[in-house]
Coordinates of C-alpha atoms and ligand atoms in Angstrom, one line a residue:
X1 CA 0.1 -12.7 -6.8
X2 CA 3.5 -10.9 -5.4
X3 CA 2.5 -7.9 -2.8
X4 CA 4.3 -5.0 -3.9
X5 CA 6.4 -3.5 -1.0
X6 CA 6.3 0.6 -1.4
X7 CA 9.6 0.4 -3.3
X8 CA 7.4 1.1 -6.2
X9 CA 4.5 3.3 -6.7
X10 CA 1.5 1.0 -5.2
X11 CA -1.1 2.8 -6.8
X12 CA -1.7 1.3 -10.4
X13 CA -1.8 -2.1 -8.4
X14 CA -4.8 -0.7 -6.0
X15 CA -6.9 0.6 -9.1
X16 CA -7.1 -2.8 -10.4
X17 CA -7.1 -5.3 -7.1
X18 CA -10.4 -2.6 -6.3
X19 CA -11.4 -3.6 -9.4
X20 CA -10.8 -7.1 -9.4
X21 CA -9.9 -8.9 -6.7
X22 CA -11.4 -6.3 -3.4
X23 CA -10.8 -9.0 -1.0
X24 CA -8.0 -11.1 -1.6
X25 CA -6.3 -13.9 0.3
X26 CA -3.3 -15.1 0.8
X27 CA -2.5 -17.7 3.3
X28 CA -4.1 -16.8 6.3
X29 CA -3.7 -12.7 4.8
X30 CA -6.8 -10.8 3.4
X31 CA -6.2 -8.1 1.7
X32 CA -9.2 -5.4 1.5
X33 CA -8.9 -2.9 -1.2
X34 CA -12.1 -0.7 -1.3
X35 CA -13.2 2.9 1.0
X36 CA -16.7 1.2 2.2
X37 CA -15.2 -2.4 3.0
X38 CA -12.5 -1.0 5.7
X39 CA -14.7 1.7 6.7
X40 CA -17.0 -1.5 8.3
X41 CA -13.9 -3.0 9.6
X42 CA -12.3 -0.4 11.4
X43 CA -16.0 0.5 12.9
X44 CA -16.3 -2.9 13.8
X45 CA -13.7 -3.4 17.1
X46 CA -15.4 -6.0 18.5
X47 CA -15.0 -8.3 15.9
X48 CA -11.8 -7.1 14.1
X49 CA -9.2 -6.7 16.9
X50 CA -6.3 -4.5 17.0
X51 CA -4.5 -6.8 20.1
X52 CA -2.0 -8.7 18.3
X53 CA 0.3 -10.0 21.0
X54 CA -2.8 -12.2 21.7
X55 CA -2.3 -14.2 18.6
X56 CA 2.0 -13.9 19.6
X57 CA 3.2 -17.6 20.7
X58 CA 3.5 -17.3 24.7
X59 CA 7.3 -16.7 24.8
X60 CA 7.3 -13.6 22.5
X61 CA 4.3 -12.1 24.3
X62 CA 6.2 -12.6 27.7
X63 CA 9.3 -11.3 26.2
X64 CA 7.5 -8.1 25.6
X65 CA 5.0 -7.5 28.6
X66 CA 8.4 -7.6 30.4
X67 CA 9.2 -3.7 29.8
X68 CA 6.0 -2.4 27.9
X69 CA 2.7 -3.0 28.1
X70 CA 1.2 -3.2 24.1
X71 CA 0.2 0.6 23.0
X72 CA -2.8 1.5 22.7
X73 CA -2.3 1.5 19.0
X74 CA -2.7 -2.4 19.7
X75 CA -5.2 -2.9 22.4
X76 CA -9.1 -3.4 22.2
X77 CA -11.8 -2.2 24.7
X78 CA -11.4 -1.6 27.7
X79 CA -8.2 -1.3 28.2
X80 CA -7.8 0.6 25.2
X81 CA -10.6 3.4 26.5
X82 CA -8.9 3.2 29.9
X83 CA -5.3 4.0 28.2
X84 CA -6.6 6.2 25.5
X85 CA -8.7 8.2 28.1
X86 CA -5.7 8.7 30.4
X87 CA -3.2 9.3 27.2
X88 CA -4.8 12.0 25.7
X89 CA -6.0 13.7 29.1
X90 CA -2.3 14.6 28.9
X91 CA -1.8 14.7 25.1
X92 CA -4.5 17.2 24.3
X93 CA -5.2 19.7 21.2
X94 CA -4.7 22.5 23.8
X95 CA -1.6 21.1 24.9
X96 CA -0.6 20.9 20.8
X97 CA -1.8 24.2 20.2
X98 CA 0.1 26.0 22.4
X99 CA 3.8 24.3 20.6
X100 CA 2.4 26.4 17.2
X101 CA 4.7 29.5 18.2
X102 CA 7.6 26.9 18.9
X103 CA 6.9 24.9 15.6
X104 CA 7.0 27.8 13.6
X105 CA 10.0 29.1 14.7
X106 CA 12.1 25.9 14.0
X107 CA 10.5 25.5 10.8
X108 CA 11.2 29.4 10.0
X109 CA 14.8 28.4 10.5
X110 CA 14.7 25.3 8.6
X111 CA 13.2 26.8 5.3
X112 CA 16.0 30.0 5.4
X113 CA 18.7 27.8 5.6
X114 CA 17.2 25.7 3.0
X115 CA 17.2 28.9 0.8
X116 CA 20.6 29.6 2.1
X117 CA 21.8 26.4 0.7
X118 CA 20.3 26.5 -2.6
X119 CA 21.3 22.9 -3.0
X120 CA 19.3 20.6 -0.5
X121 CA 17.4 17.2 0.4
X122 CA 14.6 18.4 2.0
X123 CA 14.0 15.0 3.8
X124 CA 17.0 15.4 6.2
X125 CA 16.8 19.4 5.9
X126 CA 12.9 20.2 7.0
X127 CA 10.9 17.2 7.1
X128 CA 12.4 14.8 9.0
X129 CA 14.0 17.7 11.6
X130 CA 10.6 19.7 12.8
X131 CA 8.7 15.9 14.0
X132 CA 11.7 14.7 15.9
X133 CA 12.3 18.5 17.2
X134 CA 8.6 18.9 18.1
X135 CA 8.2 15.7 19.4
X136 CA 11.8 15.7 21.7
X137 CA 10.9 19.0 23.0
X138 CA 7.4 18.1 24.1
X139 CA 8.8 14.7 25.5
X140 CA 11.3 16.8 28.1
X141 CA 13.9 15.3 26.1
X142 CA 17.1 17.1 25.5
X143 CA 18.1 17.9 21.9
X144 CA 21.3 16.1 22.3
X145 CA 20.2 12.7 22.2
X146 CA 17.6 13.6 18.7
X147 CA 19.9 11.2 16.8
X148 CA 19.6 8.2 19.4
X149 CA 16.1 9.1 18.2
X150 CA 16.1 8.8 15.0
X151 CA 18.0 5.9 15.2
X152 CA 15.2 4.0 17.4
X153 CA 12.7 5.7 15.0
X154 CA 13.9 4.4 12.1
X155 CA 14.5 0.8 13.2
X156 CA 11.0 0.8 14.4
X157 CA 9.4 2.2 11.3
X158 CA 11.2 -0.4 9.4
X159 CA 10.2 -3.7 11.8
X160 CA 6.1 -2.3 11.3
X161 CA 4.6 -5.1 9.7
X162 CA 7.5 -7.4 10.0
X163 CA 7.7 -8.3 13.3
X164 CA 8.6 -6.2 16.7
X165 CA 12.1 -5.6 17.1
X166 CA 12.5 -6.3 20.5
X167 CA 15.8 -4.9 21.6
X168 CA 15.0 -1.4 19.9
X169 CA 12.1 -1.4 22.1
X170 CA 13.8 -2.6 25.3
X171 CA 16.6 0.2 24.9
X172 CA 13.9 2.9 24.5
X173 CA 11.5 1.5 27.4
X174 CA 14.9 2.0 30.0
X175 CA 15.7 5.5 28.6
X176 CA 12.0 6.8 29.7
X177 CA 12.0 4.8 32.7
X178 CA 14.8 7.1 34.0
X179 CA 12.7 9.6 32.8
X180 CA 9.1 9.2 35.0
X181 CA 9.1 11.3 37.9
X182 CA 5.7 10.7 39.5
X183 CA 6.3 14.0 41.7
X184 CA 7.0 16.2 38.5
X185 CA 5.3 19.7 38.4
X186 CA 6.4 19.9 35.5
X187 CA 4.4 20.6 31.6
X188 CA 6.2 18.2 29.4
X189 CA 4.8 15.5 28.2
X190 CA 6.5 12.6 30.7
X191 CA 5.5 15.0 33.2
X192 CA 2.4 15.0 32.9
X193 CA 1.7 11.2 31.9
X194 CA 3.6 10.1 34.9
X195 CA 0.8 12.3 37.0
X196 CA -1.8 12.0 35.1
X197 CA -5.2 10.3 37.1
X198 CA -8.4 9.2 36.1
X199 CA -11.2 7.4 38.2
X200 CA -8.2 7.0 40.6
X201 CA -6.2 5.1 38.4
X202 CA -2.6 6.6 36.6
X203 CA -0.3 5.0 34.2
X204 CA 1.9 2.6 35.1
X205 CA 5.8 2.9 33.8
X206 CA 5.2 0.4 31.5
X207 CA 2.1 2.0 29.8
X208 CA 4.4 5.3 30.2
X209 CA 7.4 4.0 28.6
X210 CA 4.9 1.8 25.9
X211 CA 3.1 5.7 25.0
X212 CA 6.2 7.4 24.5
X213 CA 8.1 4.5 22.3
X214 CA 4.4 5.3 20.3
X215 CA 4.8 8.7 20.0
X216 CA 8.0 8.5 18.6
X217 CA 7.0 5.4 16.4
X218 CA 3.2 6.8 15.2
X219 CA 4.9 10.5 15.1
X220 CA 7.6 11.2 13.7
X221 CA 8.0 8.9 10.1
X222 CA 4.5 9.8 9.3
X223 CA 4.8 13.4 9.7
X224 CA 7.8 13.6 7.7
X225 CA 6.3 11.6 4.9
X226 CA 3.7 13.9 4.9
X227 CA 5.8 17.0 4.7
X228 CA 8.0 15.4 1.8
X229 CA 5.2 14.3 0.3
X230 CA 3.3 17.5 0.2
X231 CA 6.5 19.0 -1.5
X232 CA 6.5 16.6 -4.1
X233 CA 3.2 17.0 -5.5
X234 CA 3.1 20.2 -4.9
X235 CA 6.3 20.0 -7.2
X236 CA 3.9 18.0 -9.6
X237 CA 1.6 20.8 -9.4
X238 CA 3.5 24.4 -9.9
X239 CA 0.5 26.3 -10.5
X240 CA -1.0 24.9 -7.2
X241 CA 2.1 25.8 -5.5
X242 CA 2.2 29.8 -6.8
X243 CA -1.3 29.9 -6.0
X244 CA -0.1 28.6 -2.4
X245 CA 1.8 31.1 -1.9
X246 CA -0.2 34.4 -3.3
X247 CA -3.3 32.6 -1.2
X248 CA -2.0 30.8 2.5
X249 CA -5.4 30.0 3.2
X250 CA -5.2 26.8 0.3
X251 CA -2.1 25.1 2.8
X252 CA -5.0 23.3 5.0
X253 CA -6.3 22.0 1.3
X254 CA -2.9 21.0 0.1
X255 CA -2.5 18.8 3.4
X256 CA -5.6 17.3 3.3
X257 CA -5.1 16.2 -0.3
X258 CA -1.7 15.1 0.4
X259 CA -2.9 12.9 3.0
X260 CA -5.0 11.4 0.3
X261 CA -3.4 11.4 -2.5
X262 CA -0.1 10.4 -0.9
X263 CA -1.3 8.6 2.6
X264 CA 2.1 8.5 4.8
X265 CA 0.6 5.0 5.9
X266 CA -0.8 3.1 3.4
X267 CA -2.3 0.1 5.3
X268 CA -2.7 -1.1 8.8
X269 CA -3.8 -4.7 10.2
X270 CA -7.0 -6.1 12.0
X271 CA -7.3 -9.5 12.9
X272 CA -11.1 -11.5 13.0
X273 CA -12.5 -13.0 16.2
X274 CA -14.8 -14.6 14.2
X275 CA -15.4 -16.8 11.3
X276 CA -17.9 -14.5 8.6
X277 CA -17.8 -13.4 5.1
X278 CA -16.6 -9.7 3.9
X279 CA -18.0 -8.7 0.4
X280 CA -19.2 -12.6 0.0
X281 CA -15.0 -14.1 0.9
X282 CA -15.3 -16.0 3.6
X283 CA -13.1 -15.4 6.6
X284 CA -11.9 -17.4 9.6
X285 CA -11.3 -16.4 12.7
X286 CA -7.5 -15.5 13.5
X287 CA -7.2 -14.5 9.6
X288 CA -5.2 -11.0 9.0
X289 CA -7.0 -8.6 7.6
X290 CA -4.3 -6.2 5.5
X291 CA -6.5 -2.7 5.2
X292 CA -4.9 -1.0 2.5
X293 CA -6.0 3.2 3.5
X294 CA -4.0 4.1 0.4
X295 CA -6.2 2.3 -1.9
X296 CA -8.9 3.4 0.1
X297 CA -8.0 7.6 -0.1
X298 CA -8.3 6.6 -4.1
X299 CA -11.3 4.7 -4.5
X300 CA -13.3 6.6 -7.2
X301 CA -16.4 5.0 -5.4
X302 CA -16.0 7.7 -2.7
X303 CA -13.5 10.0 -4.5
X304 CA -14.8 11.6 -7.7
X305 CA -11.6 11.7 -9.8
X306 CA -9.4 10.4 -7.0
X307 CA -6.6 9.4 -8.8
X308 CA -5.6 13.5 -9.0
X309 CA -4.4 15.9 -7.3
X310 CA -6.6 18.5 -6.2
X311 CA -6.3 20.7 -2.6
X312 CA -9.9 22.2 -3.8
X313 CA -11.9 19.5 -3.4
X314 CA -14.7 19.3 -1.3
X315 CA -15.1 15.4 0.0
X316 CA -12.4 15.9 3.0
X317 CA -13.6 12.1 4.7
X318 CA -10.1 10.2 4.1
X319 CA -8.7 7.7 5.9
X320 CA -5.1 8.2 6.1
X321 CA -5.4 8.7 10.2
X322 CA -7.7 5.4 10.5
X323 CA -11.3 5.9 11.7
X324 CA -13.2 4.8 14.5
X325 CA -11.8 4.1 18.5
X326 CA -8.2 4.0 17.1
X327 CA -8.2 7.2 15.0
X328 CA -4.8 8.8 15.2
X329 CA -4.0 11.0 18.2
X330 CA -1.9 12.6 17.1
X331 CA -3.4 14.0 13.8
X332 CA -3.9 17.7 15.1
X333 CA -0.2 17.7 15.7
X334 CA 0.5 16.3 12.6
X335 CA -1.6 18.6 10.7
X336 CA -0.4 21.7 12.2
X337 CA 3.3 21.0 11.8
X338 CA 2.7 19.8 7.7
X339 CA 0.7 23.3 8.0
X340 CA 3.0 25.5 9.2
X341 CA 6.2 23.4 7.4
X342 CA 4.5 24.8 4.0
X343 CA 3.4 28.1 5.4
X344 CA 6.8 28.7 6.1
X345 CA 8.4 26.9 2.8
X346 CA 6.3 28.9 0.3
X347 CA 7.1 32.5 2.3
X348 CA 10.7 31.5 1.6
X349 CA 11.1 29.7 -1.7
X350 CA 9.7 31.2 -4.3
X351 CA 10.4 28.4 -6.9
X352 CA 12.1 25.0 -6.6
X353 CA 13.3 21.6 -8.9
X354 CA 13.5 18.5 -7.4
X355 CA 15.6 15.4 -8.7
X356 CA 12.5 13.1 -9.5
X357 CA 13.4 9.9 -6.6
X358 CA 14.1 6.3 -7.3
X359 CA 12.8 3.1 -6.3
X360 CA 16.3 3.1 -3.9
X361 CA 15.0 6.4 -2.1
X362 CA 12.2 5.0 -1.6
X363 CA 11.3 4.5 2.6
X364 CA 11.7 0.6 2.6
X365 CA 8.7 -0.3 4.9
X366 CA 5.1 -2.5 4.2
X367 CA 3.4 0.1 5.7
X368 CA 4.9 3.9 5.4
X369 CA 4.8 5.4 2.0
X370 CA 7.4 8.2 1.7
X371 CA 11.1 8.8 0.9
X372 CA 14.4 8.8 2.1
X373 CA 15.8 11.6 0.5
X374 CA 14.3 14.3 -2.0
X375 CA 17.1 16.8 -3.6
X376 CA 15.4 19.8 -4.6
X377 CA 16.8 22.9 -5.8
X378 CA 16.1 26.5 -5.1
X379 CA 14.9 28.7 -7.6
X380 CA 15.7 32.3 -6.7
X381 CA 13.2 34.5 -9.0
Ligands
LIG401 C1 0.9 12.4 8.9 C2 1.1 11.9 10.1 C3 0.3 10.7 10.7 C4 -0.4 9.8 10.1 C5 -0.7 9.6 8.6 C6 -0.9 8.9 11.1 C7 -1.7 7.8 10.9 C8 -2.3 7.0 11.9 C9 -3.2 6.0 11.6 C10 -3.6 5.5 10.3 C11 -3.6 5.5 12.8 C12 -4.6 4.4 13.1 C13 -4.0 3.0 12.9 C14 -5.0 1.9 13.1 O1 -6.2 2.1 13.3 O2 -4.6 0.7 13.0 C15 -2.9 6.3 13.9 C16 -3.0 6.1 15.2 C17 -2.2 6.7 16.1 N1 -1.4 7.8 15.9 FE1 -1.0 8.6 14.1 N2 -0.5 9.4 12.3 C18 0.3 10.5 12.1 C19 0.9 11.3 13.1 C20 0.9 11.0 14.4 C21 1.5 11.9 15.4 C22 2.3 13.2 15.1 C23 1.3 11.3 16.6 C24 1.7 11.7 17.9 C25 2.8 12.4 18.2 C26 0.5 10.1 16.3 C27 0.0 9.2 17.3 C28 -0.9 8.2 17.1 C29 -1.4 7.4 18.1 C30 -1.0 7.5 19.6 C31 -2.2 6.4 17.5 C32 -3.0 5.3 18.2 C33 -4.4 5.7 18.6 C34 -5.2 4.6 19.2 O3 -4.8 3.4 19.0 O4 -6.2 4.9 19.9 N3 0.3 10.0 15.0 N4 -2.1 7.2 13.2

């Protein structure tokens, strides 16, 4: 069997691996299809492990302990608690809540001059500029070096699943060194991580630098595949979109859907401690387990109709942050910006085409599901 990469639409090839093949392997790869098989898994940390630099040979492992320690993305208990406990003491919903002012006024600016334009690609226009704006400006980070950003960004997005890229991730680790001031009264984010305490015990500048490279690796692609992809299906779905606009209240609904209908990232990786059996496959210990959310978000099994479209629907339980002790942190941040991107697209546009992407727009990753570019037209009246 050839693994689609998300060049193509991976959704006709879910429906029918859920149907016949919901655990599949590959080599030392298992790929797991259905909502209530990765729902176990990802509850299960104790036996399906998120610390992959255990299973790195020792050289590669060394190579990257040297400037980071892993993120917390890809630690288990208890340093992961530890971390997590200390990252989000600094990283807060408070902390995200009070950016909303800030966030809309950036993405008030965005949308005019998208309506200014009339012509645009609303990838490099809105969705891709609010994350890294958002993100830079909580970070302390001037706006002048946003495209050294999206440069590291992008690189990183496209090593997920393939592989770190090491020398991405050593260039980014010495810009945020320079950037820890342990004596900082200051409220941005490196601020307030490089003073952060808990139980007497603060980050080190590895964890520091390791945090923010995550933050601009968890943050920034995902949110503007969300955006994008919100705009696309709500170009699918016209009536949806004028009903947006005459009724605000729907934008929560249209970003929960989109998350589901059109997860940003489509599958993330375990690996098993143990040697047992999943839906009556055996599995050995060290095998990979591929969770595929995206298939998941569709499974008709916890989805009536889950293969449409529909912001109204009342089953909200998804999975395109993860579940369990490594469900995204950042996912009120995330929401609010997709929220306020569409609350202050629809105020502005009143109508809009898009150029239908290709394959070749597609975001070339194993993991994110989005596009590079999305030309979409303004319709005045
Ligand atoms: C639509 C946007 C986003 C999506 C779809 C998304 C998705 C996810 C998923 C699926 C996970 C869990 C991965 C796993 O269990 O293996 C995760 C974890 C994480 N996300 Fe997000 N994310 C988004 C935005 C953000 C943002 C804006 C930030 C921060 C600025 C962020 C920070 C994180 C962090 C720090 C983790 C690791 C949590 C942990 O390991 O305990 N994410 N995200």
């Amino acid at each position: 069997m050839e693994i689609p990469t998300y060049k193509e639409e991976p959704f006709e090839w879910y429906r029918e691996m859920r149907k016949n093949s919901p655990v599949y392997r590959e080599g030392n790869m298992i790929h797991i299809f259905k909502y209530n098989t990765i729902s176990k898994i990802l509850s299960d940390h104790q036996n399906f492990s998120s610390q992959f630099r255990d299973l790195l040979g020792e050289e590669m492992a060394a190579m990257l302990n040297e400037k980071t320690t892993p993120s917390i993305l890809l630690l288990d208990p208890p340093l992961h608690t530890t971390l997590r406990g200390l990252v989000g003491s600094a990283f807060t919903p408070r902390s995200i809540e009070l950016f909303e002012p800030r966030i809309r006024e950036i993405a008030r600016m965005l949308a005019h001059a998208i309506v200014e334009k009339e012509n645009s690609d609303i990838v490099s226009d809105l969705s891709y500029q609010l994350p890294i704006r958002v993100i830079s400006e909580m970070l302390g980070v001037p706006e002048s070096d946003s495209e050294i950003f999206r440069d590291w960004s992008d690189k990183l997005a496209t090593s997920l699943g393939r592989g770190p890229d090491i020398e991405t991730q050593y260039d980014m680790a010495d810009y945020f060194y320079k950037k820890i001031d342990r004596n900082s009264k200051g409220n941005n984010l490196i601020s307030r991580l490089s003073t952060v305490e808990m139980d007497g015990r603060k980050l080190s500048d590895k964890e520091i630098a390791g945090f923010a490279i995550l933050l601009l690796v968890a943050g920034n692609e995902t949110t503007t595949n969300l955006i994008t992809n919100a705009i696309l299906s709500l170009y699918d779905h016209p009536e949806i979109y004028n009903e947006m606009r005459k009724t605000p209240s729907l934008i929560p609904g249209v970003v929960e859907e989109t998350l589901r209908y059109r997860s940003p990232v489509q599958s993330t990786r375990r690996y098993s401690k143990i040697d047992t059996e999943i839906e009556g496959e055996e599995i050995l210990k060290n095998d990979i387990l591929a969770l595929y959310l995206g298939s998941a978000n569709r499974d008709e099994e916890a989805f009536e109709d889950g293969e449409s479209f529909n912001p109204y629907r009342k089953e909200k339980r998804h999975m395109a942050f993860g579940q369990g002790i490594h469900f995204c942190l950042g996912a009120p941040l995330a929401r609010l910006e997709a929220r306020i991107a569409l609350e202050e697209f629809s105020k502005a546009v009143p109508g809009f085409e898009i150029e239908k992407p290709s394959p070749d727009d597609r975001i070339d990753s194993d993991i994110m599901y989005g596009f590079r570019k999305l030309n979409l037209k303004v319709n005045r009246s």
